[in-house]
Each structure stands twice: as C-alpha cells, then as structure tokens.
CSV table of C-alpha atoms in Angstrom, one decimal:
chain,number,residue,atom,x,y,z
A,1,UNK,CA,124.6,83.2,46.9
A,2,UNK,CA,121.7,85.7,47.2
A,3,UNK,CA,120.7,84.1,50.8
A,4,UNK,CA,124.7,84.2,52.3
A,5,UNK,CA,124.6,87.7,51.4
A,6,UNK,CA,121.2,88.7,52.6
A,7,UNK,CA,122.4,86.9,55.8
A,8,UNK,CA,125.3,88.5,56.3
A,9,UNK,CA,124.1,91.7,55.3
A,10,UNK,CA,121.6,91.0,58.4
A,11,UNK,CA,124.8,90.5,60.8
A,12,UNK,CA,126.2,93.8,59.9
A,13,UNK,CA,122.7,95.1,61.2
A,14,UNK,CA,121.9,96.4,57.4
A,15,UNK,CA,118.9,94.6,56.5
A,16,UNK,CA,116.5,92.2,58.3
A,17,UNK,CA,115.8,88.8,56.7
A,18,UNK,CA,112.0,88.3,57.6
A,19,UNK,CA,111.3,92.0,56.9
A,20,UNK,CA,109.8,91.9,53.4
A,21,UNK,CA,110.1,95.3,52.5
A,22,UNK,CA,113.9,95.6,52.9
A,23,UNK,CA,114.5,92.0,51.1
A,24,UNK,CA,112.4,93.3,48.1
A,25,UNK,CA,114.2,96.6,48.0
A,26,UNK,CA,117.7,95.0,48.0
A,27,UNK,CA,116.2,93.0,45.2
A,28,UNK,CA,115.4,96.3,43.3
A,29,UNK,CA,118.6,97.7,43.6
A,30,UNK,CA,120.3,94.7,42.3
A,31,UNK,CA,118.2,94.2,39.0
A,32,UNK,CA,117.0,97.7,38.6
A,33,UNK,CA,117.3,96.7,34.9
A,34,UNK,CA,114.6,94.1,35.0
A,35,UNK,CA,112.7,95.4,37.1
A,36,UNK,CA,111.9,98.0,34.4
A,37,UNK,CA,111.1,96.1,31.7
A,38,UNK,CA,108.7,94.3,34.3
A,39,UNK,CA,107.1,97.1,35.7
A,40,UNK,CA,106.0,98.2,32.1
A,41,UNK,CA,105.0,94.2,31.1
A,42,UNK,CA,102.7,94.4,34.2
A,43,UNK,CA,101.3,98.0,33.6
A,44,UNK,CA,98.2,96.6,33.6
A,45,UNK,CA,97.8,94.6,36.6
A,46,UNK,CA,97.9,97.6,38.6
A,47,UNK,CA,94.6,97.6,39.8
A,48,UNK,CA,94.3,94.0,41.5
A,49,UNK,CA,97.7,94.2,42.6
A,50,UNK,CA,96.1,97.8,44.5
A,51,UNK,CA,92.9,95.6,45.8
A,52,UNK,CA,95.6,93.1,46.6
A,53,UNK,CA,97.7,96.1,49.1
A,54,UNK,CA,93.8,97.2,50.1
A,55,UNK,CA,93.3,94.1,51.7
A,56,UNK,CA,96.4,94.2,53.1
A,57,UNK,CA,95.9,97.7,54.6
A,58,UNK,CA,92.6,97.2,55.7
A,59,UNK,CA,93.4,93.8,57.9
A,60,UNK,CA,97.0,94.3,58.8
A,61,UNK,CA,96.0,95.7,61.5
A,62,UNK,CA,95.6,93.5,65.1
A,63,UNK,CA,91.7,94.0,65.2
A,64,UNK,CA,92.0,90.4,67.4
A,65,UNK,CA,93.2,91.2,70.2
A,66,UNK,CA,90.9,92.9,73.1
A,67,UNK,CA,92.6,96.2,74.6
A,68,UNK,CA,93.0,96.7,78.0
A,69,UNK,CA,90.9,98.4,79.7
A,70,UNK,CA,87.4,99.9,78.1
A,71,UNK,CA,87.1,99.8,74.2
A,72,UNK,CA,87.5,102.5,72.5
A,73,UNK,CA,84.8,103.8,69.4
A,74,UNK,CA,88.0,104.8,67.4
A,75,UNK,CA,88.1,100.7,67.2
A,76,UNK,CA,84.9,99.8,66.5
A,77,UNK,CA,85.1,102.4,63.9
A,78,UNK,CA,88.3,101.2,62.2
A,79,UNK,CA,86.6,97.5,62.8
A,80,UNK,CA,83.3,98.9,60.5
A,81,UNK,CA,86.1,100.8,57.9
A,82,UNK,CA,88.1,97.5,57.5
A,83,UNK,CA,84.5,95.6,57.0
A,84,UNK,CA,83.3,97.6,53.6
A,85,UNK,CA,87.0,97.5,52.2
A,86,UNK,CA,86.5,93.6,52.6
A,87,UNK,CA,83.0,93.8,51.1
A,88,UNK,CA,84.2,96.0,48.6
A,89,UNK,CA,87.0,93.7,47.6
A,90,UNK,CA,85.0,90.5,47.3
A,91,UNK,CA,83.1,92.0,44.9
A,92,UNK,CA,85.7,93.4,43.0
A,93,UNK,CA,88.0,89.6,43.0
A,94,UNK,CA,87.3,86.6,40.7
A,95,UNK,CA,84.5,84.5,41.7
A,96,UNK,CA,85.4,81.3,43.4
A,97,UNK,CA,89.3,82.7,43.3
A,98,UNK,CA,91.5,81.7,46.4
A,99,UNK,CA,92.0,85.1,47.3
A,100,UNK,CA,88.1,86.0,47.1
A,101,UNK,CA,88.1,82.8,49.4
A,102,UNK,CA,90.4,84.4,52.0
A,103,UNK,CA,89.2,87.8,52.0
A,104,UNK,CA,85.6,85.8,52.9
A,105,UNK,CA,87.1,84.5,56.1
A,106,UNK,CA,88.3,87.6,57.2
A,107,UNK,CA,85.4,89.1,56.9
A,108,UNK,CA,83.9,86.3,59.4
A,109,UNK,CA,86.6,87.2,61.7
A,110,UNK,CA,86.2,91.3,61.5
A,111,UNK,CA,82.4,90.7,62.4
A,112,UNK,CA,82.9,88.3,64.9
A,113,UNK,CA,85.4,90.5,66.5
A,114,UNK,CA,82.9,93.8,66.0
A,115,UNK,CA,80.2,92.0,67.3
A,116,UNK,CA,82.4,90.9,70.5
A,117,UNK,CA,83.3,94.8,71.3
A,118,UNK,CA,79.4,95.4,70.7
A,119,UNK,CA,77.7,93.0,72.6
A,120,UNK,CA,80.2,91.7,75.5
A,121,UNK,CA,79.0,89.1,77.3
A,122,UNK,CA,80.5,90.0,80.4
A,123,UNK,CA,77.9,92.8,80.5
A,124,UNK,CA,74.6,90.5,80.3
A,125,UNK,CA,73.1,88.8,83.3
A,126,UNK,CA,72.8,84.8,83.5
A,127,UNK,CA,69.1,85.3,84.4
A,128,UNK,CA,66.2,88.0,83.9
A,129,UNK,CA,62.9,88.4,84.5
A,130,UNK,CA,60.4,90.1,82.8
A,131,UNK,CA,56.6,89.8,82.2
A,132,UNK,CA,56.5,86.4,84.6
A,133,UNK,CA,59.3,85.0,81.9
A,134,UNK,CA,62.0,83.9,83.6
A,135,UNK,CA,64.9,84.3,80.8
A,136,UNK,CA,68.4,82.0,81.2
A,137,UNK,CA,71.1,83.0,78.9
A,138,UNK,CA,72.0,80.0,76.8
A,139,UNK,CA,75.3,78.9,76.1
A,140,UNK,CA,74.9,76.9,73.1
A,141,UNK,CA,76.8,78.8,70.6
A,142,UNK,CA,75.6,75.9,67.3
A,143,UNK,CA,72.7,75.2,67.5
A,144,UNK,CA,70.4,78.0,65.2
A,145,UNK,CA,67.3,79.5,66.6
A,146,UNK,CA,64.5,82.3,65.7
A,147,UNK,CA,63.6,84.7,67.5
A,148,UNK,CA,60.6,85.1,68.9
A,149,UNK,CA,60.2,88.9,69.0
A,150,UNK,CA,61.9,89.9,65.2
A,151,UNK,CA,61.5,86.4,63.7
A,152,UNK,CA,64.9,87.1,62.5
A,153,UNK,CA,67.8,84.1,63.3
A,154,UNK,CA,69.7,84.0,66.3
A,155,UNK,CA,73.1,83.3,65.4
A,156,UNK,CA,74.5,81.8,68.7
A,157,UNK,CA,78.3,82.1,67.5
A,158,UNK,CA,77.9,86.1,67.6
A,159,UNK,CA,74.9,86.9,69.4
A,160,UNK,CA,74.1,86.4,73.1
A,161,UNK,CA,70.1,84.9,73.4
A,162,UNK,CA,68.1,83.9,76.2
A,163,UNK,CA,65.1,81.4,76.4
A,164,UNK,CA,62.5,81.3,79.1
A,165,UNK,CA,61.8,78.6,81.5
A,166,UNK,CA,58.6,78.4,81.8
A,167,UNK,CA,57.8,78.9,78.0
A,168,UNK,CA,60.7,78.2,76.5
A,169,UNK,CA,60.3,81.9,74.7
A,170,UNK,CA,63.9,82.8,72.6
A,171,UNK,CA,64.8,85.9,71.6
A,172,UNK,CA,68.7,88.2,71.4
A,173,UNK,CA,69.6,90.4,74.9
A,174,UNK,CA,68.9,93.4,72.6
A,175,UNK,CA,65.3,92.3,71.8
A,176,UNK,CA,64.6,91.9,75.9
A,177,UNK,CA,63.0,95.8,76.4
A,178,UNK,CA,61.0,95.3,73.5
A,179,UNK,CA,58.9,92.2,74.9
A,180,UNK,CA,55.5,92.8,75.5
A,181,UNK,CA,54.1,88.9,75.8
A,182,UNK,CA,53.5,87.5,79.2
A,183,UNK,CA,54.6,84.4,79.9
A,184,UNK,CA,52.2,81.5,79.1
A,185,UNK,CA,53.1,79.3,81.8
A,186,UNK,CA,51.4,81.6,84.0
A,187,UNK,CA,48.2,81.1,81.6
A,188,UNK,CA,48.7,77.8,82.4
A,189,UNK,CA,49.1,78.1,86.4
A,190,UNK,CA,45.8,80.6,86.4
A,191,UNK,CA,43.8,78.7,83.8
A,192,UNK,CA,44.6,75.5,83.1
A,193,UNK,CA,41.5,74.4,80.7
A,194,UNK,CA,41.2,74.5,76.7
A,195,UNK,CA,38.9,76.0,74.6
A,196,UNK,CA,36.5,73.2,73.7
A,197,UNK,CA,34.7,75.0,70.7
A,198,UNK,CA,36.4,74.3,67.1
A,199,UNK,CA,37.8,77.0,65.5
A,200,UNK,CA,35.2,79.6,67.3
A,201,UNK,CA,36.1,82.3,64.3
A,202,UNK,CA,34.5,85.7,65.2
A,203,UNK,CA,35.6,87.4,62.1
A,204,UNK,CA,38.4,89.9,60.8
A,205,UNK,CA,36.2,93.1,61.0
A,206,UNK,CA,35.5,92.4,64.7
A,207,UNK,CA,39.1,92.5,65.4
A,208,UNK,CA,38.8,95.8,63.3
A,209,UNK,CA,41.4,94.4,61.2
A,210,UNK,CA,44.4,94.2,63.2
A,211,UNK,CA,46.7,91.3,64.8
A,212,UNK,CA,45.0,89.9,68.0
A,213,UNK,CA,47.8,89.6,69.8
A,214,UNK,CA,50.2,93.1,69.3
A,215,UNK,CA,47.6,95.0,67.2
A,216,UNK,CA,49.6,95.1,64.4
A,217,UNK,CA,47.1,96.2,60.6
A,218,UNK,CA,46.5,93.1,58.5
A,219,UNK,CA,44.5,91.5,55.7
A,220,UNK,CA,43.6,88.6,54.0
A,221,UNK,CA,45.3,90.4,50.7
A,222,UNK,CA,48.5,90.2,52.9
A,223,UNK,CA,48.9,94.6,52.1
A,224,UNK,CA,50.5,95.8,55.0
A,225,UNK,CA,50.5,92.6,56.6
A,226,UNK,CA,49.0,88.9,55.6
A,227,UNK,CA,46.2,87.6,58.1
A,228,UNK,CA,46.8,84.4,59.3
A,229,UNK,CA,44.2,82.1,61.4
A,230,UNK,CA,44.8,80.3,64.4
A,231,UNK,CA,42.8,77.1,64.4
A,232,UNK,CA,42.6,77.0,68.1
A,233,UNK,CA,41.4,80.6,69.2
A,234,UNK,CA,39.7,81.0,66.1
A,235,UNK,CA,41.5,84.6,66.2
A,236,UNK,CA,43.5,86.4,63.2
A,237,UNK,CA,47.5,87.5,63.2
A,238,UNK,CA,50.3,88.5,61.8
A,239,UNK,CA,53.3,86.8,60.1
A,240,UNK,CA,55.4,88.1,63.2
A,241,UNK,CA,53.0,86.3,66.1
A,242,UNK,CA,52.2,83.4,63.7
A,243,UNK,CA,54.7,81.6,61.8
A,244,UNK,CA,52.4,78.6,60.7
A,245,UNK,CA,53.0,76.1,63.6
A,246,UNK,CA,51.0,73.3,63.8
A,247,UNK,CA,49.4,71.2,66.9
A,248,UNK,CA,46.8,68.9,67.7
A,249,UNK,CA,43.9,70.8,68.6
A,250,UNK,CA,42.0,69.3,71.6
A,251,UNK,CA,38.0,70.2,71.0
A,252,UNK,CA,38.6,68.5,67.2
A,253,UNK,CA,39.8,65.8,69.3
A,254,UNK,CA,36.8,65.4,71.7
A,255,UNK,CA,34.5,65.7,69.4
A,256,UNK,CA,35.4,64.4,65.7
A,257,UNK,CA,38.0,61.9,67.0
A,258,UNK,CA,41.0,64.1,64.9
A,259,UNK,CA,44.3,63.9,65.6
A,260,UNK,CA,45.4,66.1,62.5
A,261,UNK,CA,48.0,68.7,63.1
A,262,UNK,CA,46.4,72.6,62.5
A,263,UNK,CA,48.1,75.6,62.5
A,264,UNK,CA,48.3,77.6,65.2
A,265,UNK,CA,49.8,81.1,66.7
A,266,UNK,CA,53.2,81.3,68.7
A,267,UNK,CA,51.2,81.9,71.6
A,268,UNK,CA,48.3,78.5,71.2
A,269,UNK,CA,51.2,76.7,70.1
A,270,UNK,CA,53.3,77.1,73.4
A,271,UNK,CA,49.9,77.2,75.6
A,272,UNK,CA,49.1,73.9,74.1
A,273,UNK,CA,52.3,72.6,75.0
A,274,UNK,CA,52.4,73.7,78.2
A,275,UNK,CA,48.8,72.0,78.5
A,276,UNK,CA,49.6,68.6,76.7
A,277,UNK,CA,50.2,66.5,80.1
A,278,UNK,CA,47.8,68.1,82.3
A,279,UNK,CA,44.8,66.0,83.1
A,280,UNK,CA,41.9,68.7,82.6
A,281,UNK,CA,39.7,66.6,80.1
A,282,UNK,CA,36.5,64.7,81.7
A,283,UNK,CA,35.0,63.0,78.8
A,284,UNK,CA,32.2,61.4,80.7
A,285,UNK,CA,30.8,65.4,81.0
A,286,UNK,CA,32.3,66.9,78.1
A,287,UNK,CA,31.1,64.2,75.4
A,288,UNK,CA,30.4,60.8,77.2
A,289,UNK,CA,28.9,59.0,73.9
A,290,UNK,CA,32.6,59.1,72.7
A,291,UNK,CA,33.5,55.8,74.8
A,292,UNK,CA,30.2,54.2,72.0
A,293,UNK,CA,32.0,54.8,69.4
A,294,UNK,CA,36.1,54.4,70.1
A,295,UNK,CA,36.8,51.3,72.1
A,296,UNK,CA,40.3,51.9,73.1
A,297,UNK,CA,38.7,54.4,75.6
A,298,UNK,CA,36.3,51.8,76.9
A,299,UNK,CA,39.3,49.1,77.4
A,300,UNK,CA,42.0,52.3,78.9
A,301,UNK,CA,38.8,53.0,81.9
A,302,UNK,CA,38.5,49.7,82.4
A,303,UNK,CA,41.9,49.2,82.9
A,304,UNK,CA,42.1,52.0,84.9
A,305,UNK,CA,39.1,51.4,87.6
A,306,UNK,CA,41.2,48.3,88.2
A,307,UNK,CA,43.9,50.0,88.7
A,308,UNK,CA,41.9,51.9,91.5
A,309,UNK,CA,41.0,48.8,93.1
A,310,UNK,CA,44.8,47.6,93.5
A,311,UNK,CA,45.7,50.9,95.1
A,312,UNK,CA,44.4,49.7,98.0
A,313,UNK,CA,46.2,46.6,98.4
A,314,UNK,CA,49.9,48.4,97.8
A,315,UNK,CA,49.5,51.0,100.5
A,316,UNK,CA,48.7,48.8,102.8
A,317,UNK,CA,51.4,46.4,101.7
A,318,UNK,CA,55.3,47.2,102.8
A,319,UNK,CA,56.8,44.9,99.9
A,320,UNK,CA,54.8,46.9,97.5
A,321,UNK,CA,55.8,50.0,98.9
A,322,UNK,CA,59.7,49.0,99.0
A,323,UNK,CA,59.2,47.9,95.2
A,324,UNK,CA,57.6,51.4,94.7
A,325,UNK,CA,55.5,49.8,92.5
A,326,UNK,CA,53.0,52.9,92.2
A,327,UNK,CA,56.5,54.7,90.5
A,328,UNK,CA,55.2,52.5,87.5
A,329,UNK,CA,52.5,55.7,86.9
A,330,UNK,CA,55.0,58.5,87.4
A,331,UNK,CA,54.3,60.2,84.2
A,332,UNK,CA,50.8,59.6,84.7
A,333,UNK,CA,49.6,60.1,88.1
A,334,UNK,CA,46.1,60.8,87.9
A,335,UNK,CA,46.1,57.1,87.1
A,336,UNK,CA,45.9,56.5,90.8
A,337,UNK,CA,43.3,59.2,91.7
A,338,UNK,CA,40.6,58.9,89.6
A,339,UNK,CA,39.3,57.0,86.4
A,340,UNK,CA,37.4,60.3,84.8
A,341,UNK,CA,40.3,62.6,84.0
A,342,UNK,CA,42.2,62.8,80.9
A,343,UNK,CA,44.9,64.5,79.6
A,344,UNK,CA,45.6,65.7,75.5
A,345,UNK,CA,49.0,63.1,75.6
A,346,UNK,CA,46.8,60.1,77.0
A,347,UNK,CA,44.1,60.9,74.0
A,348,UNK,CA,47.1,61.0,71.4
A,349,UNK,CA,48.4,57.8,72.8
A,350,UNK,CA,45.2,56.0,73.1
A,351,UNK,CA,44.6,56.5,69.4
A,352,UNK,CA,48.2,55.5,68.6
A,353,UNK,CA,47.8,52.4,70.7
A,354,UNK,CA,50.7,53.0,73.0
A,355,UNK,CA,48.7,53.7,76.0
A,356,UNK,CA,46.7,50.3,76.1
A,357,UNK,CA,49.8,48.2,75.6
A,358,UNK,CA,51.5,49.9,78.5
A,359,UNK,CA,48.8,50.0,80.6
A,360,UNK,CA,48.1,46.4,80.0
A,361,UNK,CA,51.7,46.0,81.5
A,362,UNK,CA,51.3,47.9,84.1
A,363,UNK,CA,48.2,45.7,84.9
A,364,UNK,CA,49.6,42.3,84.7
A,365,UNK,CA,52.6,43.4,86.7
A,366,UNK,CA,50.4,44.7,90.0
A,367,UNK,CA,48.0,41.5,89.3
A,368,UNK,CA,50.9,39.3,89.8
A,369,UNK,CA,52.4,40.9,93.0
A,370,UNK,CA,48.7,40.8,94.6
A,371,UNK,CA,48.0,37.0,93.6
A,372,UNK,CA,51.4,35.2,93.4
A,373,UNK,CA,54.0,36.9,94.7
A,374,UNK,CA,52.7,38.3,98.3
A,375,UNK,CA,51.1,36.3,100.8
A,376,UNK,CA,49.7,39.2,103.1
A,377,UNK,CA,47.6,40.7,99.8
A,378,UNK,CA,46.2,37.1,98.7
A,379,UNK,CA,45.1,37.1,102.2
A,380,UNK,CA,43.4,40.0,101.3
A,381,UNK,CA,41.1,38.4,98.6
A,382,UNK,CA,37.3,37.0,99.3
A,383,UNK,CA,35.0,34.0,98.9
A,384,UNK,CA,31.8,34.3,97.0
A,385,UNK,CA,29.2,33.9,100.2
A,386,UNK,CA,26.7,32.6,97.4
A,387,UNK,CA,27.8,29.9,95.9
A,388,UNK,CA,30.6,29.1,98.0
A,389,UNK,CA,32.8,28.1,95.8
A,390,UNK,CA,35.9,28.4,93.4
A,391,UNK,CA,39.2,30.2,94.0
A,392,UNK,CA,40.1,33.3,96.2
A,393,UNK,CA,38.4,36.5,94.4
A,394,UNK,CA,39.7,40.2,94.4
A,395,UNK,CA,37.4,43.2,93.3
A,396,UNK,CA,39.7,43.9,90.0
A,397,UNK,CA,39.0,40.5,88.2
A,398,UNK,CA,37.6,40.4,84.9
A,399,UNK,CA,34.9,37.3,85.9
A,400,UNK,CA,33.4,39.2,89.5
A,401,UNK,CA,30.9,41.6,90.8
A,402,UNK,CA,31.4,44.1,93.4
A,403,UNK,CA,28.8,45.2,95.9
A,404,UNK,CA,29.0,48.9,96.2
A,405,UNK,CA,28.0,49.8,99.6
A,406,UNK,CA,30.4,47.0,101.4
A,407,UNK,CA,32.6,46.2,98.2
A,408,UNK,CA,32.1,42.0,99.0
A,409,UNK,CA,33.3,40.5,96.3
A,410,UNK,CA,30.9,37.6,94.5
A,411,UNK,CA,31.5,35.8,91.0
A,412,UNK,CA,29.4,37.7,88.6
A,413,UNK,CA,26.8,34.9,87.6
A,414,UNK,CA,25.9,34.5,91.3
A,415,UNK,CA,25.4,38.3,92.4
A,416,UNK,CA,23.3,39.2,89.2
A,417,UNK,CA,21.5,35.7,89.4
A,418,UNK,CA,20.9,36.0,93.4
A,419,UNK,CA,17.3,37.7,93.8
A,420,UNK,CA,18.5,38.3,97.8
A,421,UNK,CA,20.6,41.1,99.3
A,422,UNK,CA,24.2,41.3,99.6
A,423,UNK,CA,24.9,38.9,102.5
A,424,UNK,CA,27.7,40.7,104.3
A,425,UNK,CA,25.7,43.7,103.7
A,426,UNK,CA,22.8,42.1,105.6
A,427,UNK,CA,25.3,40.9,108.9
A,428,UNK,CA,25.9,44.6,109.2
A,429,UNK,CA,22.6,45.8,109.2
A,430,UNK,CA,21.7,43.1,111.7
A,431,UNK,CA,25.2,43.9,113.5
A,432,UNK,CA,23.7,47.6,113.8
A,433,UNK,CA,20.1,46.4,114.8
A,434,UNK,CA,21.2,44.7,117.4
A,435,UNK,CA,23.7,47.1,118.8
A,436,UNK,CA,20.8,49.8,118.6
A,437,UNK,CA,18.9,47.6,121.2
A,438,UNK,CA,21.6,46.6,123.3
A,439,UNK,CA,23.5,49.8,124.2
C-alpha cells in the first residue's frame, strides 16, 4: 500500500520515489506519532548519527570527476577539508566497524584524487637529463620503490618517479631539482678500475666529521646523524647516502680469496655494479701467486689459451663463421682477446664452479668442429717432424708442445726430449740464408 501510493503520488509530480528526502518526509507526516516516541528513545545516538551526516557532507560531493579546463585551488581546498573530516571520523567510529571500513576507502580515493590535481602527469616529461643521469619516467604503478634522494617510499599508484638509465638512480619528479649526484655510469666510462686496497679507512676526523658524499654532520654516537662505513672506499656516511647495501668487494677478492657480501654506500654499491662485467682485473700483475693457491683459476687460463689457439681456425673457416660459433662467448668476449683479463662476475663464477663447467663446454664444442666435423680445419692440423709419428696434432691439445717463434706443433715428449732446434724453424732460417745470397 505504502509503495502504490508513493507511486502515484510521483505521477501527480508530488514526490520523487528515489529522492530520499521527500520519501522520509512523507513517512514523518504519516506517523508523526511514532516518530516522537522514537526520536526521544534514540536521544542518545545523536552524535554518530551526526558523524554519520559528516561523512555524508564531507564526500557527497563529486571530488572524482576532473573539471574542464584548469583546476581550480577552491578544489583542492575542499579535497584537503573533506580529507581531515574523514580522518576525523575514523577516529571517532568503532574499530574494525563496517562503516570505519568504508570511510577508510574513501579516504584512499580523496588522496588519490588530491594527489592527481597536484601532480598531473600530463605536465612531466617522459625523459630528463640532469647531472649525466638520464631519467625515464616509469610507468609501473605496483611495484614499491625508495627513493634515492629522501629515502622515503615511492608510491607508484600516486606518485610519478623516474629512474636513470645508466645508474638505475630512483627518485619522485618533485625530488629531481634537488639532485646533486652525478651519474656513476659516467664514473664508469672515465674510470673504469677498482680500488684494490681493503677497506683503506682514513678516519672520521679527517672527513672533519661529516658525510663524504653530501657533507651532511655525523657520528659514531649516531647524534645528529649515525656514521656509517663503506667497506669499499673505506669512507664514512650518513643514513641518507648509505642504507646498508651489501656487495662483493673486489681487492678482498684478489687478495684473501673472499667472496663475502660487505656493506657498502648507495654510490660503491651502484659503481660496483656498473663494474661487475667489465674485464679490468689482470691477476698475473695485480697478485700472480693467486693461480698457487686456487686451481680453478689455473684450469679457467688453461682453458682459455686454448681457446686462443682455436680462434684461428674459425676465422678462417666459413662453416664456423655461418655457425657463429664465436656467439658461444657473447657475454664474455675478452675470452677471445686475451687470456690475462678478468672480470669481478668471472672471479664470482670461478669460485662457484659455474664458469669451468661452461667453459669446459664451450671447449669440447669448438674441439669437435675443428677435429670431426670440418675437413678444411683437420687439414689445418700438423705432424710431429720428430718422431714422425701418431695422429694429426693441433696447438690446443692437452698431450703437445708448441714452438713459439713458428708455432710447429710436436708431441710434448719429443720437443722437450729433442736436444736439436725446432726443425721447421731451422728450414726458415736456411730458407732466409740462402735467399740473402741469391738475390
């Protein structure tokens, strides 16, 4: 009965029947009575039911949608009002209540939408550089991040962030004009070589107690600031440029064989892994009795000087180069340029093991195209000219001898054993003697 009359009431144009207001209303009027009595039985539930018309007021509003044209401050304003009468309000509801639950959410959504009129992201260009960084704005908006400039979290759902390319450097768009770190890359490009001392400390007082890195006062008490050390520069900083990283440091590695992680500064940290791949270690100068005492390192250069001597044979071969089989050292191409230089990764992966396995591969694979598979590189093999003797030899098996001034190839017993001259070597001296009297 009460809904024929409410909808007929609405066809006379009296009363609308999703307005809320006129239906309660028309509900007063007809039980004015009981509404009364009510109204005095629930006296005292005035207060939440005002919290309840507070919520109501302060997010009834359409804060969602974007004006057109420029925002006004009157809206952010009324977005920061509507804010502290949610806060307000959750503090005021039952704990763990629906409604507390709901006024929560909103409050996501009023921020979201504040920040949004704040920080548009029309307004912020894809790419900026500063300092040699070379800053991409990312457009992950789940995955959580720090900041590198206020150590604070970047909140990717709300804030626009950027990361460098080189350095991979994060930090919020408002944070950019406060940057005053280079970018390490460029470290790397103008001075790519570590610091080989461990943990050259020079002492607190001679930075005259202050950060090394943005001068900021600190102490080992931690009052203003706690002093943190960098087991790689040896140096003291704060909290803000140091956040307890951890890396492999290379002179402990040289020199004591350690491959525990240390911590390091923001800066060492990003430098070493910038560095990690870069083949800049020459352990036969920098400490050659190391390949006496770990034999990985004796096995990984033996490996490698054969690797050196197949070279050769695979430039000159057009199978090879079709198979690309060189492609095999991609990631480590100093491989096929030298046996001396080292990197920090092949160090880490020598000690693991890893390195020698694949490299072992890598070995047998070449050995097989240069013996089996291809007929124009087994042409390429020699004959001992001592003994005269046995199967075809090439320079990069285990049971020969090389001569290094024609590279002739001999099996080992008869070149050590022979008390005579190389005997190719001695054809081209007498090749030469006679062509110096016969011109």
């Amino acid at each position: 009965m009460e809904y024929n009359e409410r909808l007929a009431r609405f066809r006379q144009g009296h009363v609308n029947p999703f307005d809320r207001r006129q239906i309660d209303s028309t509900t007063e009027r007809k039980d004015s009575p009981k509404h009364e009595v009510r109204s005095e039985i629930f006296s005292s539930e005035s207060k939440t039911q005002s919290s309840e018309r507070a919520v109501d007021l302060g997010l009834a509003e359409d804060h969602f949608s974007r004006p057109v044209g420029s925002v006004v401050a009157s809206d952010v304003e009324q977005l920061k009002q509507a804010i502290a009468e949610c806060k307000r309000l959750i503090l005021e509801l039952p704990e763990h209540s629906g409604k507390q639950k709901d006024t929560v959410i909103k409050l996501i959504h009023l921020r979201l939408k504040l920040q949004e009129l704040k920080d548009p992201e029309e307004d912020e260009p894809n790419l900026q550089v500063l300092l040699e960084h070379r800053f991409s704005k990312e457009k992950s908006k789940s995955v959580k991040q720090m900041c590198d400039k206020c150590s604070t979290i970047i909140w990717g759902l709300i804030q626009t962030w950027y990361t460098c390319t080189g350095c991979y450097y994060r930090c919020h768009s408002k944070c950019m004009n406060l940057i005053n770190k280079p970018c390490v890359r460029s470290k790397v490009s103008h001075q790519s070589e570590y610091e080989l001392s461990i943990c050259p400390e020079v002492g607190l007082d001679k930075q005259d107690y202050r950060c090394a890195e943005c001068r900021t006062p600190i102490s080992l008490r931690g009052v203003p600031n706690e002093a943190r050390q960098c087991d790689y520069t040896g140096q003291y900083y704060c909290s803000s440029c140091h956040w307890n990283d951890t890396a492999i440091i290379p002179a402990r590695v040289i020199h004591n064989w350690a491959f525990e992680p240390r911590k390091v500064c923001r800066t060492s940290m990003r430098y070493l892994a910038l560095m990690m791949s870069r083949p800049v270690l020459k352990l036969k100068e920098i400490n050659p009795l190391l390949f006496n005492f770990v034999e990985e390192l004796v096995e990984i250069r033996k490996l490698r000087q054969d690797i050196l001597l197949m070279k050769p044979y695979f430039i000159t071969c057009k199978e090879a180069m079709e198979a690309r089989l060189l492609l095999h050292l991609q990631d480590r191409q100093h491989f096929v340029e030298n046996d001396e230089m080292y990197s920090l990764q092949d160090l880490i992966d020598s000690s693991s093991g890893r390195l020698s396995c694949s490299l072992t591969e890598i070995h047998t694979t070449f050995a097989k195209h240069i013996k089996l598979d291809c007929e124009k590189c087994q042409a390429k093999g020699f004959m001992c000219e001592l003994c005269k003797e046995g199967d075809i030899l090439f320079p990069f098996d285990s049971h020969t001898s090389v001569c290094h001034d024609c590279f002739a190839v001999f099996h080992r017993d008869c070149y050590y054993d022979n008390s005579t001259t190389c005997p190719r070597c001695a054809r081209m001296l007498e090749r030469q003697h006679e062509d110096s009297q016969n011109p």
